[in-house]
mmCIF file with all atom_site columns, C-alpha atoms in Angstrom:
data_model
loop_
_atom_site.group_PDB
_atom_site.id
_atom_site.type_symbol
_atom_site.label_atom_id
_atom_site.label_alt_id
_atom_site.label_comp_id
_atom_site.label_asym_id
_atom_site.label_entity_id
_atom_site.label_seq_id
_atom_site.pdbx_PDB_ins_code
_atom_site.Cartn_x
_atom_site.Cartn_y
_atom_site.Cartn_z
_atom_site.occupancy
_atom_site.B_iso_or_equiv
_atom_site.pdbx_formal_charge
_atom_site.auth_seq_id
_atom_site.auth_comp_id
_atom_site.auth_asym_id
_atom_site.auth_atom_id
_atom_site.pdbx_PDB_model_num
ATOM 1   C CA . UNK A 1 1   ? -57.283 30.993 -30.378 1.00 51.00 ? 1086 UNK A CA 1
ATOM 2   C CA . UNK A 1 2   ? -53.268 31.264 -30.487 1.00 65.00 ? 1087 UNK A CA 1
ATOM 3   C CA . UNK A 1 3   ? -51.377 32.957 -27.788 1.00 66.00 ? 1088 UNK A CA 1
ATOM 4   C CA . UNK A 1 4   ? -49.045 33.789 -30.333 1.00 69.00 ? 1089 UNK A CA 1
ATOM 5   C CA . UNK A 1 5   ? -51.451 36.029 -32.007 1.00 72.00 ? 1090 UNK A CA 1
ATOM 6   C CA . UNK A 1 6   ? -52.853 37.788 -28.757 1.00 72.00 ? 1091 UNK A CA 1
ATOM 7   C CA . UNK A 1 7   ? -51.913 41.405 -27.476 1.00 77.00 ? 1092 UNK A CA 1
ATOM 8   C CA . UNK A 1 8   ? -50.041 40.357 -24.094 1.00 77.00 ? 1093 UNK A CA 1
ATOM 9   C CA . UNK A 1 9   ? -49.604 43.343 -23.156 1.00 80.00 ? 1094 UNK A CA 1
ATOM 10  C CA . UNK A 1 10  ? -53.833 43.937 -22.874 1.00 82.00 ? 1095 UNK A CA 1
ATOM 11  C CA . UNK A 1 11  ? -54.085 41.207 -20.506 1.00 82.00 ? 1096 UNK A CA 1
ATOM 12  C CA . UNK A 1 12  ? -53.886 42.067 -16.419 1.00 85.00 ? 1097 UNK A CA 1
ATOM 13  C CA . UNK A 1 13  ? -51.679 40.987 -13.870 1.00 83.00 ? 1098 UNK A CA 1
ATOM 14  C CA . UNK A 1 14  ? -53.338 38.393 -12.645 1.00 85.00 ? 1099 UNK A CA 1
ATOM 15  C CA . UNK A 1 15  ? -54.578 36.907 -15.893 1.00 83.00 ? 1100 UNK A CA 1
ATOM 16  C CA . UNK A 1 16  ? -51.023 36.814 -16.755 1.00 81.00 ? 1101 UNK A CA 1
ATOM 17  C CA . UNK A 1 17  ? -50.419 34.781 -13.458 1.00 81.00 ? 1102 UNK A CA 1
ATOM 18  C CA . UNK A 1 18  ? -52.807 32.257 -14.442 1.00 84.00 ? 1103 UNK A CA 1
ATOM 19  C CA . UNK A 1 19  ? -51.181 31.836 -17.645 1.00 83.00 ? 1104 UNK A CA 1
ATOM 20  C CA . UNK A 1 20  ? -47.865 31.907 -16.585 1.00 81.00 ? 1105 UNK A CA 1
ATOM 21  C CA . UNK A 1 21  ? -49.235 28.735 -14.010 1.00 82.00 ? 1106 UNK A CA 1
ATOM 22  C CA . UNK A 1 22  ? -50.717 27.271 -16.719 1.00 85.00 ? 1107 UNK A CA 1
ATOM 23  C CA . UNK A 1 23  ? -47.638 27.423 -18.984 1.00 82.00 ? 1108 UNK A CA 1
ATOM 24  C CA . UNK A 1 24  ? -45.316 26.118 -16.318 1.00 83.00 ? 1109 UNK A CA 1
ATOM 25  C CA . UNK A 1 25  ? -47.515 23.124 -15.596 1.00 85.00 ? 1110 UNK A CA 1
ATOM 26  C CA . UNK A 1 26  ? -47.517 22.513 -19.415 1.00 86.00 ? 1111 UNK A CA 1
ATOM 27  C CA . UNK A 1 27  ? -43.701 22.071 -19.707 1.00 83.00 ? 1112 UNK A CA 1
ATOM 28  C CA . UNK A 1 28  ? -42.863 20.419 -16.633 1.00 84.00 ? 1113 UNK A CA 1
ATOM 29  C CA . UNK A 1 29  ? -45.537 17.747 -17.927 1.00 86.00 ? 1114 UNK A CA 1
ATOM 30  C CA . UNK A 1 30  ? -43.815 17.426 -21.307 1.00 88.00 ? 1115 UNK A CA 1
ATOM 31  C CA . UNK A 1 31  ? -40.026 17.960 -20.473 1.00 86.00 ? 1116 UNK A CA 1
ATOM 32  C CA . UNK A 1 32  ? -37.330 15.635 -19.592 1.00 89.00 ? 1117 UNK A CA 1
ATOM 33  C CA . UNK A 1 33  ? -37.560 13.492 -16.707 1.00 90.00 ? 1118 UNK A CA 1
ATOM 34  C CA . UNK A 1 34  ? -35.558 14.312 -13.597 1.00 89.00 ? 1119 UNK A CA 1
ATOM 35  C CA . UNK A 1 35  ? -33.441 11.867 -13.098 1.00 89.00 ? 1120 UNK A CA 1
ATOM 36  C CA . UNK A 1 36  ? -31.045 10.919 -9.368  1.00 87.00 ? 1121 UNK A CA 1
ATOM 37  C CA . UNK A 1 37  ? -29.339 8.701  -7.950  1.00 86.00 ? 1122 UNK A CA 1
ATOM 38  C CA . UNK A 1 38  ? -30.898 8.112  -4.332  1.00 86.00 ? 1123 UNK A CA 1
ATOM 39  C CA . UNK A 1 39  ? -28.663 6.057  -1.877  1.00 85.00 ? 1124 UNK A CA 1
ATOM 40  C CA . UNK A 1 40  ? -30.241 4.928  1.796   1.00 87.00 ? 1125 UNK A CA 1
ATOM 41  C CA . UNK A 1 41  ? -27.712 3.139  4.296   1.00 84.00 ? 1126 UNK A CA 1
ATOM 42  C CA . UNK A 1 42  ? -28.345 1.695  7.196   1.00 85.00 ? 1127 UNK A CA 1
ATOM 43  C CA . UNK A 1 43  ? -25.073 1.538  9.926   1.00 83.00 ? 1128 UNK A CA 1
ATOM 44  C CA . UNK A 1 44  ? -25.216 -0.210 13.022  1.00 83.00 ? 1129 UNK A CA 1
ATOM 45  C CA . UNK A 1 45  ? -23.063 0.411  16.351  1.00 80.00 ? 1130 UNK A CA 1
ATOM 46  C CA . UNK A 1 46  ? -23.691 -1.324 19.969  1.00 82.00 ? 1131 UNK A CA 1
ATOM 47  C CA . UNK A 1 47  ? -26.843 -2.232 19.242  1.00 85.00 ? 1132 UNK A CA 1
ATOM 48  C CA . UNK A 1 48  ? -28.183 1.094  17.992  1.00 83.00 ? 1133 UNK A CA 1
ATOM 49  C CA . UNK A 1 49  ? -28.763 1.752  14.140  1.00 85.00 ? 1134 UNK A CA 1
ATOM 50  C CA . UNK A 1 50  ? -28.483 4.377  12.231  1.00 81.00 ? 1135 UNK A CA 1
ATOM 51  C CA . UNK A 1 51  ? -29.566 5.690  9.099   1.00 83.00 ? 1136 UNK A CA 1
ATOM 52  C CA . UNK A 1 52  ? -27.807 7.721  6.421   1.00 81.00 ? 1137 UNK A CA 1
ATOM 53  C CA . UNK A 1 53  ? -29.409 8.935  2.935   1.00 83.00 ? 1138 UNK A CA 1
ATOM 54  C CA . UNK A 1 54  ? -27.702 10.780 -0.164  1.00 84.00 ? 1139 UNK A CA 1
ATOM 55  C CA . UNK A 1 55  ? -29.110 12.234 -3.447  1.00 85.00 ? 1140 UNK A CA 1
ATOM 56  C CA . UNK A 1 56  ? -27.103 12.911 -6.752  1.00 85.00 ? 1141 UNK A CA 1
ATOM 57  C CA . UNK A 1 57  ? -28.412 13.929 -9.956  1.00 86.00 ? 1142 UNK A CA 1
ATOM 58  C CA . UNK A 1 58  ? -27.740 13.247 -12.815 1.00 87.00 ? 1143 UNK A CA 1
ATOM 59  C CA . UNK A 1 59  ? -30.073 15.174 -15.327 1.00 89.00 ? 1144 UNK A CA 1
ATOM 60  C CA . UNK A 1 60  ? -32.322 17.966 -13.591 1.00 88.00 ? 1145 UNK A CA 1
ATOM 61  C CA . UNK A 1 61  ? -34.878 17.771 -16.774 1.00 89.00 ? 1146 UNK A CA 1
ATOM 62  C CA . UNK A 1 62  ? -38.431 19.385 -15.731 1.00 87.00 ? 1147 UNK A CA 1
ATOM 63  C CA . UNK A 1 63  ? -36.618 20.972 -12.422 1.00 88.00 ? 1148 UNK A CA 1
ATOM 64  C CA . UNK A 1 64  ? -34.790 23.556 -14.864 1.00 87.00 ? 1149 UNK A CA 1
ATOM 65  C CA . UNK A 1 65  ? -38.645 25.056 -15.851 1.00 83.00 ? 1150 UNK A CA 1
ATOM 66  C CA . UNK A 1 66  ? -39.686 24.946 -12.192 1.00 84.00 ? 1151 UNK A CA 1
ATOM 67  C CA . UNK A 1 67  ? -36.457 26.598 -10.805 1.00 83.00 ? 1152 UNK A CA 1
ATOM 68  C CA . UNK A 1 68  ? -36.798 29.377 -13.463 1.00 82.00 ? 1153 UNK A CA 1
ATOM 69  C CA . UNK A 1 69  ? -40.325 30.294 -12.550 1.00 79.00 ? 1154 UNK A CA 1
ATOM 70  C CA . UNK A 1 70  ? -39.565 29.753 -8.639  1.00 79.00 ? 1155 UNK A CA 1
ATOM 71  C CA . UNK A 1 71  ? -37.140 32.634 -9.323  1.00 79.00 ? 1156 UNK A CA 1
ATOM 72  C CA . UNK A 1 72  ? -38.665 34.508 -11.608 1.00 75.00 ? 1157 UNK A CA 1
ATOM 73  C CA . UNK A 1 73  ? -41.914 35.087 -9.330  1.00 71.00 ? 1158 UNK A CA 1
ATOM 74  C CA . UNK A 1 74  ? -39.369 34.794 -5.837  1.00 71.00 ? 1159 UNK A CA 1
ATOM 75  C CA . UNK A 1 75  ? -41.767 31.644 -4.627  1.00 59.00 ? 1160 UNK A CA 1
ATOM 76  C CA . UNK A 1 76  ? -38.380 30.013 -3.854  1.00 52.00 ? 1161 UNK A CA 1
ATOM 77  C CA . UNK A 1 77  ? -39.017 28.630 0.016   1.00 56.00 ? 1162 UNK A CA 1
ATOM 78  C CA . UNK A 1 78  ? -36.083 28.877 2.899   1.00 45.00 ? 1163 UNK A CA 1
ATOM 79  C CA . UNK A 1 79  ? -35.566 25.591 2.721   1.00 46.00 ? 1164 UNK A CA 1
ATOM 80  C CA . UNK A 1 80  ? -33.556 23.978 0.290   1.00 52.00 ? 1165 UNK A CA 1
ATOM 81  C CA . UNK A 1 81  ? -34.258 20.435 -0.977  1.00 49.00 ? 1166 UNK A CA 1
ATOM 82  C CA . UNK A 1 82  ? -32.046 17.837 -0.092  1.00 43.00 ? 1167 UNK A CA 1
ATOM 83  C CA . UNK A 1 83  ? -29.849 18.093 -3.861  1.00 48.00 ? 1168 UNK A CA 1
ATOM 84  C CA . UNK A 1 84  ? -26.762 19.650 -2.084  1.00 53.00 ? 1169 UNK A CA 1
ATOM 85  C CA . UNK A 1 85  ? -26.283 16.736 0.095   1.00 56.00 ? 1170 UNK A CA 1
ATOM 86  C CA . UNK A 1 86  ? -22.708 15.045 -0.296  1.00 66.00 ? 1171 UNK A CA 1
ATOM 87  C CA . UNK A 1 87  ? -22.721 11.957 -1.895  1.00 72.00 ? 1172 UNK A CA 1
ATOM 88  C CA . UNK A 1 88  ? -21.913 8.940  0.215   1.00 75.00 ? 1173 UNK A CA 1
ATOM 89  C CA . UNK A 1 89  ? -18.618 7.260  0.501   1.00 75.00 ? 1174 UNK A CA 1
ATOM 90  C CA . UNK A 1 90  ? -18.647 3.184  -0.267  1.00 78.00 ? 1175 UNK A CA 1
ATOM 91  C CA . UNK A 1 91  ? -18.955 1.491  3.231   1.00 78.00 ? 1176 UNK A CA 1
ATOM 92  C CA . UNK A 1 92  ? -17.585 -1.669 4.242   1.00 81.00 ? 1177 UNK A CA 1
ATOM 93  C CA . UNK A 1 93  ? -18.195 -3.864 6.910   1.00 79.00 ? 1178 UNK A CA 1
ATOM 94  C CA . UNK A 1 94  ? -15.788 -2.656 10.060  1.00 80.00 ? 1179 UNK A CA 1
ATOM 95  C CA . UNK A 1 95  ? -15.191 0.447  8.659   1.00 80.00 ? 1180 UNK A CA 1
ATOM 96  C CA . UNK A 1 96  ? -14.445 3.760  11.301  1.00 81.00 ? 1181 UNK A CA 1
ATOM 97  C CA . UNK A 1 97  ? -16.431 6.458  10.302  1.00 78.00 ? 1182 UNK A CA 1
ATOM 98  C CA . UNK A 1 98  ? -16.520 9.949  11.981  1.00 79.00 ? 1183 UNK A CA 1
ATOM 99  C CA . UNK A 1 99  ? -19.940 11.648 12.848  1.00 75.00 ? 1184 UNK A CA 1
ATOM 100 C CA . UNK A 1 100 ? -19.953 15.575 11.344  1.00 78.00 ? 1185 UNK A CA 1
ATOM 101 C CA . UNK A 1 101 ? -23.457 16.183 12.573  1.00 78.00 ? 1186 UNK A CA 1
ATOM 102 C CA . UNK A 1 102 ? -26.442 14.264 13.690  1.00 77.00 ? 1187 UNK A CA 1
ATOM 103 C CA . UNK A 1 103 ? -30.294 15.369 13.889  1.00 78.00 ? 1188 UNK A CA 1
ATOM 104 C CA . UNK A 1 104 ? -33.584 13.498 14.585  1.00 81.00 ? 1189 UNK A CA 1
ATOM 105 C CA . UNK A 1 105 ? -35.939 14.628 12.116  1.00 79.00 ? 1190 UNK A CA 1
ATOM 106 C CA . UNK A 1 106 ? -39.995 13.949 10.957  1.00 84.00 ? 1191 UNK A CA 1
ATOM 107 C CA . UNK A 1 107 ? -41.144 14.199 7.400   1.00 80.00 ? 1192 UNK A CA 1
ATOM 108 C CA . UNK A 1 108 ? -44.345 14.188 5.791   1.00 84.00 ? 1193 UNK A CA 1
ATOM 109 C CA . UNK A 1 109 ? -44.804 14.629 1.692   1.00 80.00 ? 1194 UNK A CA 1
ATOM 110 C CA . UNK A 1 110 ? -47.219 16.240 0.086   1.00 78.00 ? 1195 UNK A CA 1
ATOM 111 C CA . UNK A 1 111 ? -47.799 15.872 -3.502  1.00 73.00 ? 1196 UNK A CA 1
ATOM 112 C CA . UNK A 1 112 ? -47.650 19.675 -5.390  1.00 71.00 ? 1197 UNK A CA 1
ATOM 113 C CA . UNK A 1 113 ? -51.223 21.385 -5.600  1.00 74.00 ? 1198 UNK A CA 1
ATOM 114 C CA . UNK A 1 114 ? -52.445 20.864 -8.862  1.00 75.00 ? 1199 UNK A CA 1
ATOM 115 C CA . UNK A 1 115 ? -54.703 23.278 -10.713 1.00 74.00 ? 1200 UNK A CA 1
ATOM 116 C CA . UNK A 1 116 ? -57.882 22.003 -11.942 1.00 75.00 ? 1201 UNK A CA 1
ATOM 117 C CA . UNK A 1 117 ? -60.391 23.523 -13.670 1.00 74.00 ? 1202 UNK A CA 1
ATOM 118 C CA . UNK A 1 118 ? -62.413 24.938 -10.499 1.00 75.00 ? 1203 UNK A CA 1
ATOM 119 C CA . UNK A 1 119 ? -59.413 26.159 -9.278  1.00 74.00 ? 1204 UNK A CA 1
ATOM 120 C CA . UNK A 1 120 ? -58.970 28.059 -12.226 1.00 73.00 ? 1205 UNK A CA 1
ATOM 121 C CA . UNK A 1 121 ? -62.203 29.153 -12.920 1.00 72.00 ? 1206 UNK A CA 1
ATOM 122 C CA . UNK A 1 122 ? -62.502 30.212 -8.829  1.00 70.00 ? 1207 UNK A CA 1
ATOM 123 C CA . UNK A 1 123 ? -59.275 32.168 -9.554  1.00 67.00 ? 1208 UNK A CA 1
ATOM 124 C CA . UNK A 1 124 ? -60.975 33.834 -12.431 1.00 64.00 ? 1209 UNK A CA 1
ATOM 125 C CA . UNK A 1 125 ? -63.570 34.813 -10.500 1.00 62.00 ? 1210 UNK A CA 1
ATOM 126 C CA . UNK A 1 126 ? -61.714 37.009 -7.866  1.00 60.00 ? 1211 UNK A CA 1
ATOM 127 C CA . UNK A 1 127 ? -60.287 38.823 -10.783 1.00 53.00 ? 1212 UNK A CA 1
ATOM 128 C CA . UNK A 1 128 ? -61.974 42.549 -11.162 1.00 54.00 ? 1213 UNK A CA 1
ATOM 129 C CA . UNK A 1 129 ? -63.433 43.071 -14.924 1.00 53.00 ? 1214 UNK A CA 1
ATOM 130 C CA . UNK A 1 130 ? -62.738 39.530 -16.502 1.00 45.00 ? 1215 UNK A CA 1
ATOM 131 C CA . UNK A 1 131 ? -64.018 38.993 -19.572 1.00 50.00 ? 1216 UNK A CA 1
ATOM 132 C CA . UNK A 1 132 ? -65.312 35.414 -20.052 1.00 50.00 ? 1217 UNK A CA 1
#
């Protein structure tokens, strides 16, 4: 069966959902690769050290498909990821450097939630009148 050749317009909201996951799954997989510069320094002062990170990209690749259906289907979150950090001057040992802000902060990363096929077919399920 070709989805070019289907009636879109036949298929229900949430159907359409699914395949719009589906479809943005597909070319994130096969487009460019994101690719960033990530820099990490570590500063030291009376005894105490502190650390510093940057990120700069240089080609946003599969991020261009995910940002378009983040706002096409307003999923985007409150929080931003860390791409409009400044980039990081060149340091140098005995350099003076003046503190703008300073935070302690705890991550944890989660890989994105994949769809798999129970997933799916779960999803398809909780859909009124499918046809399968």
């Amino acid at each position: 069966m070709e989805i070019v050749k289907q009636d879109l317009k036949a298929i229900s909201e949430s159907e359409m959902k699914i395949l719009s996951l589906c479809a943005k799954r597909l070319l994130c997989a096969t487009a460019e690769k994101h690719i960033y510069n990530s820099t990490k320094e570590e500063l030291t002062c009376n005894g105490m050290v502190f650390k510093v990170s940057s990120k700069e990209i240089w080609k946003n690749g599969w991020k261009d498909f995910e940002d378009f259906f983040k706002n096409f289907y307003k999923t985007t979150e409150d929080k931003k990821d860390s791409d409009d950090t400044k980039k990081l001057p060149e340091f140098t040992e005995g350099m003076t450097i003046t503190v703008e802000e300073t935070r302690v902060s705890e991550h944890f990363t989660q890989p994105p939630k994949h769809y798999t096929e129970r997933t799916v077919c779960c999803q398809q399920w909780s859909v009124p009148e499918v046809k399968i």
